[in-house]
Tab-separated table of N, CA and C in Angstrom:
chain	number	residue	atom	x	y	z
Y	1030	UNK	N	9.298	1.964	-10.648
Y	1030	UNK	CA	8.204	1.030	-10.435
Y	1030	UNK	C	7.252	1.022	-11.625
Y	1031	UNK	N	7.361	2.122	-12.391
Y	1031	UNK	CA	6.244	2.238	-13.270
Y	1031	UNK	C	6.641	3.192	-14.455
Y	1032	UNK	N	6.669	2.981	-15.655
Y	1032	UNK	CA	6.987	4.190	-17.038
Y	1032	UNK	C	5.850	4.391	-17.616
Y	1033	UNK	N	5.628	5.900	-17.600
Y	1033	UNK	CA	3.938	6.071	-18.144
Y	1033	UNK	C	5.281	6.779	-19.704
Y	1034	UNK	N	3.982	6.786	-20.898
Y	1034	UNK	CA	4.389	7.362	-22.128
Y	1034	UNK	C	3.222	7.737	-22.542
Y	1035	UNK	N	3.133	9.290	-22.928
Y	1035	UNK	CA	1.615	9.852	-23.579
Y	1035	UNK	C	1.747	9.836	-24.752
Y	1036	UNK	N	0.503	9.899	-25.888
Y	1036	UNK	CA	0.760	10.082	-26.889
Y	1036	UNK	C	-1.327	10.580	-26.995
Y	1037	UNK	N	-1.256	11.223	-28.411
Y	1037	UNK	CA	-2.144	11.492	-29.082
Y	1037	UNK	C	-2.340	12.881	-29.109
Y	1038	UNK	N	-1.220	13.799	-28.866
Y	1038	UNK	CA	-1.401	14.964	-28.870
Y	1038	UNK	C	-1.017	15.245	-30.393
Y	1039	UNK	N	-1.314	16.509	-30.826
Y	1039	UNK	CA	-1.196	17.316	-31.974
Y	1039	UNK	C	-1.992	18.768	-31.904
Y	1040	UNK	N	-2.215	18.932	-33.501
Y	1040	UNK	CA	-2.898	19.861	-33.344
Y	1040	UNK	C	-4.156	19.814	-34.011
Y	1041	UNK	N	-4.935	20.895	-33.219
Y	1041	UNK	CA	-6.780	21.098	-33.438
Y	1041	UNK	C	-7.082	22.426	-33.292
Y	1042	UNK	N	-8.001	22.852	-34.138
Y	1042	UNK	CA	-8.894	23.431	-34.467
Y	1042	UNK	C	-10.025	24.232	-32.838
Y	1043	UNK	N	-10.003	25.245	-32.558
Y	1043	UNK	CA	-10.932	25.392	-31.336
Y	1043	UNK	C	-12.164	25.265	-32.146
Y	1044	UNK	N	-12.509	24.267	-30.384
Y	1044	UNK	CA	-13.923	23.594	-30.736
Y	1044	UNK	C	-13.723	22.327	-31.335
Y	1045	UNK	N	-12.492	21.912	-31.577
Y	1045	UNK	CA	-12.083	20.562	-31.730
Y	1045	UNK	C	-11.701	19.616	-30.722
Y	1046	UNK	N	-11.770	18.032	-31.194
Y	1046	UNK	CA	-11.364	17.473	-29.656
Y	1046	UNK	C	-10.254	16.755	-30.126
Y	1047	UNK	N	-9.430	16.232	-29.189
Y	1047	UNK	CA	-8.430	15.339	-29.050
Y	1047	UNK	C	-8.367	13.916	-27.987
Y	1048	UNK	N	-8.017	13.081	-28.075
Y	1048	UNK	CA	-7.948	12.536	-26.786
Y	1048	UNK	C	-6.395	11.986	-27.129
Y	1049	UNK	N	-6.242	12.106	-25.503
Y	1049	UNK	CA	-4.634	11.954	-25.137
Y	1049	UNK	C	-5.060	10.163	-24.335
Y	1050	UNK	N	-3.483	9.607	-24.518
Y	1050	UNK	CA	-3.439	8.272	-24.093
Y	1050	UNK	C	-2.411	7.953	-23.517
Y	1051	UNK	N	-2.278	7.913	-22.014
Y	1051	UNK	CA	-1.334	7.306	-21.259
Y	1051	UNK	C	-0.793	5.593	-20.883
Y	1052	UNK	N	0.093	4.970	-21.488
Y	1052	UNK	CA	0.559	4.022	-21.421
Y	1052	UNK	C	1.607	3.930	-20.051
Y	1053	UNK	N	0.892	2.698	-19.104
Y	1053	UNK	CA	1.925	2.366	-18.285
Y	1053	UNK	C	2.256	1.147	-18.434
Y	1054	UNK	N	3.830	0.681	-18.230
Y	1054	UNK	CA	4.757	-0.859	-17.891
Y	1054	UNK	C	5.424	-0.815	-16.511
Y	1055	UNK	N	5.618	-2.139	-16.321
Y	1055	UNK	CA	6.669	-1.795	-15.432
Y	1055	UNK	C	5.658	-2.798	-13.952
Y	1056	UNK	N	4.528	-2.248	-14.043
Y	1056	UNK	CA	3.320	-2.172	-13.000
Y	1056	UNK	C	1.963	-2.078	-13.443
Y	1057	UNK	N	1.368	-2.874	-12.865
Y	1057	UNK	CA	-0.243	-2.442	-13.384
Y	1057	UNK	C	-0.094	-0.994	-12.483
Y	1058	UNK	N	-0.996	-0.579	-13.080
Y	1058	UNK	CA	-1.996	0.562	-12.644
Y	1058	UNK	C	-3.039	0.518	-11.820
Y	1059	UNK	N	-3.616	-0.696	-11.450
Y	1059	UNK	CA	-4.643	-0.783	-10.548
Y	1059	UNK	C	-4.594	-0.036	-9.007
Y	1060	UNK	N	-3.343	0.003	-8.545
Y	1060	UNK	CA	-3.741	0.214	-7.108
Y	1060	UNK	C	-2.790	1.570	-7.352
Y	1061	UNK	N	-2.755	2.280	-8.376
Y	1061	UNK	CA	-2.427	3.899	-7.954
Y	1061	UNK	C	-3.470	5.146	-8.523
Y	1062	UNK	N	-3.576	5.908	-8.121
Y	1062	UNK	CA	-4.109	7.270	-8.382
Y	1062	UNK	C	-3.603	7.772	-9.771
Y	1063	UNK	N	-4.200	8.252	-10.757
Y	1063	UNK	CA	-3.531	8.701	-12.051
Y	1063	UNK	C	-4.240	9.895	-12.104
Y	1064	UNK	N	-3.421	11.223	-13.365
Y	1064	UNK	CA	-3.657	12.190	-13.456
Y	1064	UNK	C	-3.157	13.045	-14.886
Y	1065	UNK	N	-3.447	13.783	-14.978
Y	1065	UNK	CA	-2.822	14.541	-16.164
Y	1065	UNK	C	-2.971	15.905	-15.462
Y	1066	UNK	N	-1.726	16.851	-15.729
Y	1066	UNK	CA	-0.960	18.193	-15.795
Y	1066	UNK	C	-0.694	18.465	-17.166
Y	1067	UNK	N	-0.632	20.137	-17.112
Y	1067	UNK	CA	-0.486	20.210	-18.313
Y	1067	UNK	C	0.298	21.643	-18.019
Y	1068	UNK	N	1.488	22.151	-18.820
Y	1068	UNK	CA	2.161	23.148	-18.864
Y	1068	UNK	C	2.153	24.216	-19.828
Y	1069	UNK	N	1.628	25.661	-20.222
Y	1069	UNK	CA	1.383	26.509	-20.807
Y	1069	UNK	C	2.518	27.177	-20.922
Y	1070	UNK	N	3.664	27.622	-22.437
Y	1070	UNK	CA	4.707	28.135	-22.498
Y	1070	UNK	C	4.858	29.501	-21.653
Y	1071	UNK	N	5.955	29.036	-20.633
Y	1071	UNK	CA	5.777	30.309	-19.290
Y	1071	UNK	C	4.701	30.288	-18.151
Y	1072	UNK	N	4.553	29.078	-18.108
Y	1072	UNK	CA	4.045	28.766	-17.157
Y	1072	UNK	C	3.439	28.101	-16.426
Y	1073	UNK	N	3.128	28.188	-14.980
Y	1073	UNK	CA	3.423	27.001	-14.194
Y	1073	UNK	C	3.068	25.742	-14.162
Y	1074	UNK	N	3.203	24.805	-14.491
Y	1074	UNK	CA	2.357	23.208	-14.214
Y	1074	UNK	C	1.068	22.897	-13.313
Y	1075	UNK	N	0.394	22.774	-14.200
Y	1075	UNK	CA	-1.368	23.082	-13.140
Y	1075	UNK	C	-1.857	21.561	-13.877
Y	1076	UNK	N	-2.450	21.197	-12.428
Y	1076	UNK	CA	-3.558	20.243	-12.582
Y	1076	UNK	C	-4.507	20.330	-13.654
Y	1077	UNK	N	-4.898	19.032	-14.249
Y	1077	UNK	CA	-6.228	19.034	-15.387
Y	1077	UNK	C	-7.323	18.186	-14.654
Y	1078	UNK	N	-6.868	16.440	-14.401
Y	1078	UNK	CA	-7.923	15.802	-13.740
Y	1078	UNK	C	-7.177	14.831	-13.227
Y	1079	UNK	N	-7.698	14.057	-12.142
Y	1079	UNK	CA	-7.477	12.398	-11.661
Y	1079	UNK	C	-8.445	11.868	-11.713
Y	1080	UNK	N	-8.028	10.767	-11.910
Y	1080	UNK	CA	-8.968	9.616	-11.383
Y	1080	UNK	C	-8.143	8.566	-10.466
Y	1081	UNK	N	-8.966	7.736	-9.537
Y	1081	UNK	CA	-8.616	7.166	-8.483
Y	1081	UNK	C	-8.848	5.624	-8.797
Y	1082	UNK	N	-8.695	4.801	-8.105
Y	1082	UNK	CA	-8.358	3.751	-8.213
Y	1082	UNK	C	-9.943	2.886	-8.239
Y	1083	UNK	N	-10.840	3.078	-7.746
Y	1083	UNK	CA	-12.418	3.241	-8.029
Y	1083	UNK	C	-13.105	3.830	-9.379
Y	1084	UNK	N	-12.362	4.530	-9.537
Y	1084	UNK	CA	-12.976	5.583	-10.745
Y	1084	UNK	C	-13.399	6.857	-10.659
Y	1085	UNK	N	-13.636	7.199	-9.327
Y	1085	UNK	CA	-13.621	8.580	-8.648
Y	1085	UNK	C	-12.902	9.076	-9.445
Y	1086	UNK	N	-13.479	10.778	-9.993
Y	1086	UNK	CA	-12.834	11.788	-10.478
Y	1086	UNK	C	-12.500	13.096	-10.114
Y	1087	UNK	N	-11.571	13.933	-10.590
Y	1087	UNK	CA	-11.454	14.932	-9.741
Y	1087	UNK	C	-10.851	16.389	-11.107
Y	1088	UNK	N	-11.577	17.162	-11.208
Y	1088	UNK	CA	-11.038	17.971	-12.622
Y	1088	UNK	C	-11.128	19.827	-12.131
Y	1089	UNK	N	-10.117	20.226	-12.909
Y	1089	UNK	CA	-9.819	21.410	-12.567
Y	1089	UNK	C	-10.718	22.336	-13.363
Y	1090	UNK	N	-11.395	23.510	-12.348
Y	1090	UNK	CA	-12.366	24.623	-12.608
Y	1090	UNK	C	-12.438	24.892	-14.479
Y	1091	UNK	N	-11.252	24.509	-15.038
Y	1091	UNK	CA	-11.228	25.569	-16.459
Y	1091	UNK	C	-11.289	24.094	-17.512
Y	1092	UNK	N	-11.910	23.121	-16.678
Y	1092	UNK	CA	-11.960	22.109	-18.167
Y	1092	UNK	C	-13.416	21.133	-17.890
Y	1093	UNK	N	-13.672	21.658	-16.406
Y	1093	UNK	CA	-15.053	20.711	-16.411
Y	1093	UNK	C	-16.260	21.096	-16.980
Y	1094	UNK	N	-17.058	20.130	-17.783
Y	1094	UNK	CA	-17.784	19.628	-18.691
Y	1094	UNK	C	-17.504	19.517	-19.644
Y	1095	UNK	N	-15.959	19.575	-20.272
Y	1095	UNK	CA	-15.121	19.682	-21.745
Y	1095	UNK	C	-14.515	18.359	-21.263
Y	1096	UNK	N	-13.658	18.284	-20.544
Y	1096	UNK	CA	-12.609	17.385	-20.467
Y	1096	UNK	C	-12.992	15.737	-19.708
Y	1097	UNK	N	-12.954	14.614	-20.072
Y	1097	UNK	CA	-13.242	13.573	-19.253
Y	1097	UNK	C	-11.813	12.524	-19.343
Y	1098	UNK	N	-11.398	11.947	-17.827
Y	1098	UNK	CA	-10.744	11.392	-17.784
Y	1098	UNK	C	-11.159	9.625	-17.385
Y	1099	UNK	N	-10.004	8.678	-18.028
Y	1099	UNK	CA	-11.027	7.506	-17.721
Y	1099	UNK	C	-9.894	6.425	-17.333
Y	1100	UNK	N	-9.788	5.616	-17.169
Y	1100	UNK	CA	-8.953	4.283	-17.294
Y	1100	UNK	C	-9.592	3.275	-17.523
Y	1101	UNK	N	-8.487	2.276	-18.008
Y	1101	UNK	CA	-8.561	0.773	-18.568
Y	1101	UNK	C	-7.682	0.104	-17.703
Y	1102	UNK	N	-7.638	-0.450	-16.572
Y	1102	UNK	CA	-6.943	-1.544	-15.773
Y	1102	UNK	C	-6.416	-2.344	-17.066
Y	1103	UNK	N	-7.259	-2.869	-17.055
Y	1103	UNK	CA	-6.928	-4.320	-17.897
Y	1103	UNK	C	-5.970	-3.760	-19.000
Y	1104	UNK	N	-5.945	-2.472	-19.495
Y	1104	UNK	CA	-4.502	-2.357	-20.668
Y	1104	UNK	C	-3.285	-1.439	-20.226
Y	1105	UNK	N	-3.329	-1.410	-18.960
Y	1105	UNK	CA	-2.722	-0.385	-17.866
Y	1105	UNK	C	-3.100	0.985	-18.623
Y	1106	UNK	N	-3.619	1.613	-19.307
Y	1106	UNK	CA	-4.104	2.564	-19.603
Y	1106	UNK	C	-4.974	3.415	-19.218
Y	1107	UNK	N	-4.303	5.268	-19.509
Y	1107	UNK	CA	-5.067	6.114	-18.959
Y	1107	UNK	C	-5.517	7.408	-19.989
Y	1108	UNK	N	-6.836	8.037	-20.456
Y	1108	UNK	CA	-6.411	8.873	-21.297
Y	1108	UNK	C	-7.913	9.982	-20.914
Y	1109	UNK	N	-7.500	11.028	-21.600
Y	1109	UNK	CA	-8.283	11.912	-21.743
Y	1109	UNK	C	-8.665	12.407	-22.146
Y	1110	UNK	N	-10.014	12.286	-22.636
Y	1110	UNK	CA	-10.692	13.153	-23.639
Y	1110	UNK	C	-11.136	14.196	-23.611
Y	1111	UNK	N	-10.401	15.239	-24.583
Y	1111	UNK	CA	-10.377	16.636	-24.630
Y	1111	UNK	C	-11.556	17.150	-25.576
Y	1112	UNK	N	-12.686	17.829	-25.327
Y	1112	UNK	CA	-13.837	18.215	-26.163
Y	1112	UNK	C	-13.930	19.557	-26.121
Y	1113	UNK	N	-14.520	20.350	-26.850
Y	1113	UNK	CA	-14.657	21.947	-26.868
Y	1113	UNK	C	-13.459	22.779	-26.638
Y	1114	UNK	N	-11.991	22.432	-27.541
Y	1114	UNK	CA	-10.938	22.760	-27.160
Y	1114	UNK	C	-10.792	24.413	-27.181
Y	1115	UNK	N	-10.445	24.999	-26.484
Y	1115	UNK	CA	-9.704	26.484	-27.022
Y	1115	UNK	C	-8.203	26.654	-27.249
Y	1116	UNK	N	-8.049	27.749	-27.101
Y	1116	UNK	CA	-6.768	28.021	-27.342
Y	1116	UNK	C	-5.703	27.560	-26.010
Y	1117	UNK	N	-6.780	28.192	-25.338
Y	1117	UNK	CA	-5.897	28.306	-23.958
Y	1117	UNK	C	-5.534	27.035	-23.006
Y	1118	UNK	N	-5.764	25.776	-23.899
Y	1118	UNK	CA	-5.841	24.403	-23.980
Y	1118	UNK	C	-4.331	24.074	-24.166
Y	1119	UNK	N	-3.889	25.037	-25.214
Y	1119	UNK	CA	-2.038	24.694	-25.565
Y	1119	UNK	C	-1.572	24.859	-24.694
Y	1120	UNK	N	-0.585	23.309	-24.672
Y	1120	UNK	CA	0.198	23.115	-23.425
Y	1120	UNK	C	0.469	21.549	-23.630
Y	1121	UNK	N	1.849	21.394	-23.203
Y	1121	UNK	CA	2.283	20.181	-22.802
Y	1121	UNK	C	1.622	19.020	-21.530
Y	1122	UNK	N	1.039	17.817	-22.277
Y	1122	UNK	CA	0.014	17.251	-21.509
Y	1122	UNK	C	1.120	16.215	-21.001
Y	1123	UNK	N	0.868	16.356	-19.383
Y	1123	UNK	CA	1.778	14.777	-18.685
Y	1123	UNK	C	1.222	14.487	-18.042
Y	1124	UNK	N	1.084	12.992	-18.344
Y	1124	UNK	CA	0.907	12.123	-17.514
Y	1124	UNK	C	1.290	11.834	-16.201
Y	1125	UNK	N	0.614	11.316	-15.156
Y	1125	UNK	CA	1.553	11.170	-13.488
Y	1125	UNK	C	0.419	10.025	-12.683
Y	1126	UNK	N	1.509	9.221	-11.548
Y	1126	UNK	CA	0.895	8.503	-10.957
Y	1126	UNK	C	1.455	8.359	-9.945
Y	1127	UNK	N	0.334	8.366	-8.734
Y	1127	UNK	CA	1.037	7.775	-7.627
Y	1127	UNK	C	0.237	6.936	-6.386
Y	1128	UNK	N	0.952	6.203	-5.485
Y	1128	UNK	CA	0.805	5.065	-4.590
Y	1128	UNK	C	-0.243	5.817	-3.513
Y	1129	UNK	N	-1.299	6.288	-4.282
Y	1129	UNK	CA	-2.445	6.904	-2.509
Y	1129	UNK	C	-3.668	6.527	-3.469
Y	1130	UNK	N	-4.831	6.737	-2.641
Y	1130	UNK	CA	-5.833	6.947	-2.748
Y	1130	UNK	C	-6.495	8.418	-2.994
Y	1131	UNK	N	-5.597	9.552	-2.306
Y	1131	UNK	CA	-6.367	10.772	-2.594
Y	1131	UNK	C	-6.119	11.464	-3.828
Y	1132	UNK	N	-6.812	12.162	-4.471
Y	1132	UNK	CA	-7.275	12.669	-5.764
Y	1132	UNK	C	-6.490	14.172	-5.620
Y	1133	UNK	N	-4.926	13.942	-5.878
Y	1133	UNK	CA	-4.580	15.335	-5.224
Y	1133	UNK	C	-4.350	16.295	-6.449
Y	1134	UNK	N	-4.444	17.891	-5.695
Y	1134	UNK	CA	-3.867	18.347	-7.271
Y	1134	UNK	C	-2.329	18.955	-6.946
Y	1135	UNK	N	-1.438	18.410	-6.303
Y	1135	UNK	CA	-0.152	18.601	-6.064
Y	1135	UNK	C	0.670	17.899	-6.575
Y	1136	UNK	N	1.672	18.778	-7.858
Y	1136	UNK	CA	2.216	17.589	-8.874
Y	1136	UNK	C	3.751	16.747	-7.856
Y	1137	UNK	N	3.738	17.741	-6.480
Y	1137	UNK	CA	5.161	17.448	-6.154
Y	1137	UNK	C	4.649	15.734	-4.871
Y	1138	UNK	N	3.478	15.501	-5.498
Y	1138	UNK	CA	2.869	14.405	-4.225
Y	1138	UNK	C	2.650	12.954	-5.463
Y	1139	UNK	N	2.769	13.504	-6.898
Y	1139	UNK	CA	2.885	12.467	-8.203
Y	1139	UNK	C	4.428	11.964	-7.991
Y	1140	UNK	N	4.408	10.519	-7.937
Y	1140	UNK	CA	5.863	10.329	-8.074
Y	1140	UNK	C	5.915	9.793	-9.692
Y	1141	UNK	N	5.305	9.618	-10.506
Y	1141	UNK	CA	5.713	8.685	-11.771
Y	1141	UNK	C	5.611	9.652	-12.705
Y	1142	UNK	N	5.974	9.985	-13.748
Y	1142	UNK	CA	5.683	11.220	-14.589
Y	1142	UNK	C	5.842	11.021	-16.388
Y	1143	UNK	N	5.471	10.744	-17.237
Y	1143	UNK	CA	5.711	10.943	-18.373
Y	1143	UNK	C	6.558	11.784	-19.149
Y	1144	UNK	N	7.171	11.623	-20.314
Y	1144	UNK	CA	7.675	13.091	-20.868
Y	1144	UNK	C	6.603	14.012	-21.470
Y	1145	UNK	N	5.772	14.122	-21.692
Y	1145	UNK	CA	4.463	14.874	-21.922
Y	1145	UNK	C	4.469	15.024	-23.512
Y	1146	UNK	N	3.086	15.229	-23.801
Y	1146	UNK	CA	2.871	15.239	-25.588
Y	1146	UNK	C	2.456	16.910	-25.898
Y	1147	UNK	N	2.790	17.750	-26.342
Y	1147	UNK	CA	2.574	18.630	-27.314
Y	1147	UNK	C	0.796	18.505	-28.107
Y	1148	UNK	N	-0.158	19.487	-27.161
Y	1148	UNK	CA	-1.566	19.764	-27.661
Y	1148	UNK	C	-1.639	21.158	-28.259
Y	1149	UNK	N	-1.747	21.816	-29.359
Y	1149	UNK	CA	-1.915	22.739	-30.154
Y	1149	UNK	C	-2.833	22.924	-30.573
Y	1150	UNK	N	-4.041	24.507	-29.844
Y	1150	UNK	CA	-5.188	24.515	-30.301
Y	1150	UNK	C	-5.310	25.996	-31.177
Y	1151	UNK	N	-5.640	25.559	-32.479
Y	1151	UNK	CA	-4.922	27.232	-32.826
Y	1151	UNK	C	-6.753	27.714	-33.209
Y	1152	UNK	N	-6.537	28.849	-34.185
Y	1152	UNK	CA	-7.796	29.526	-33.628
Y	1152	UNK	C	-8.482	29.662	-35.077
């Protein structure tokens, strides 16, 4: 129903920012829930933030007041801006979307998924 593709990852400097950019086709984006996960080598896939179909947000304990997530309806676009990076920031950033309203942090309740971009925060 929908192909998200991230891009704008690389690498930064801690205390540097990045912002990541999720592209969807296929489907607008208007009437689903979007999110970014992010995976740390060895380990498990953890929530970063959503946003909802309103604009309601929802962000995980280890990135709020650093991290803001936003959308653009109008360019089916979703991205996130990463500020006050650390280390512990490295990790594969993916994109995900799905058909609800609630702001979940359960990646197995995302049905749409990106191949994820490569963020490198060295020190």
């Amino acid at each position: 129903q929908v192909q998200l593709v991230e891009s704008g990852g690389g690498l930064v400097q801690a205390g540097g920012s990045l912002r990541l950019s999720c592209a969807a086709s296929g489907r607008t984006i208007d009437a689903y829930t979007m999110a970014w996960f992010r995976q740390a080598p060895g380990k498990e896939r953890e929530f970063v933030a959503a946003i909802g179909q309103s604009g309601s947000t929802r962000y995980a304990d280890s990135v709020k007041g650093r991290f803001t997530i936003s959308r653009e309806n109008a360019k089916s676009t979703m991205y996130l801006q990463m500020n006050s990076q650390t280390p512990e920031d490295t990790a594969v950033y993916y994109c995900a979307a799905r058909s609800s309203t609630l702001l979940s942090r359960t990646e197995g309740l995302y049905d749409y998924w990106g191949q994820g971009t490569q963020v490198t925060v060295s020190s």
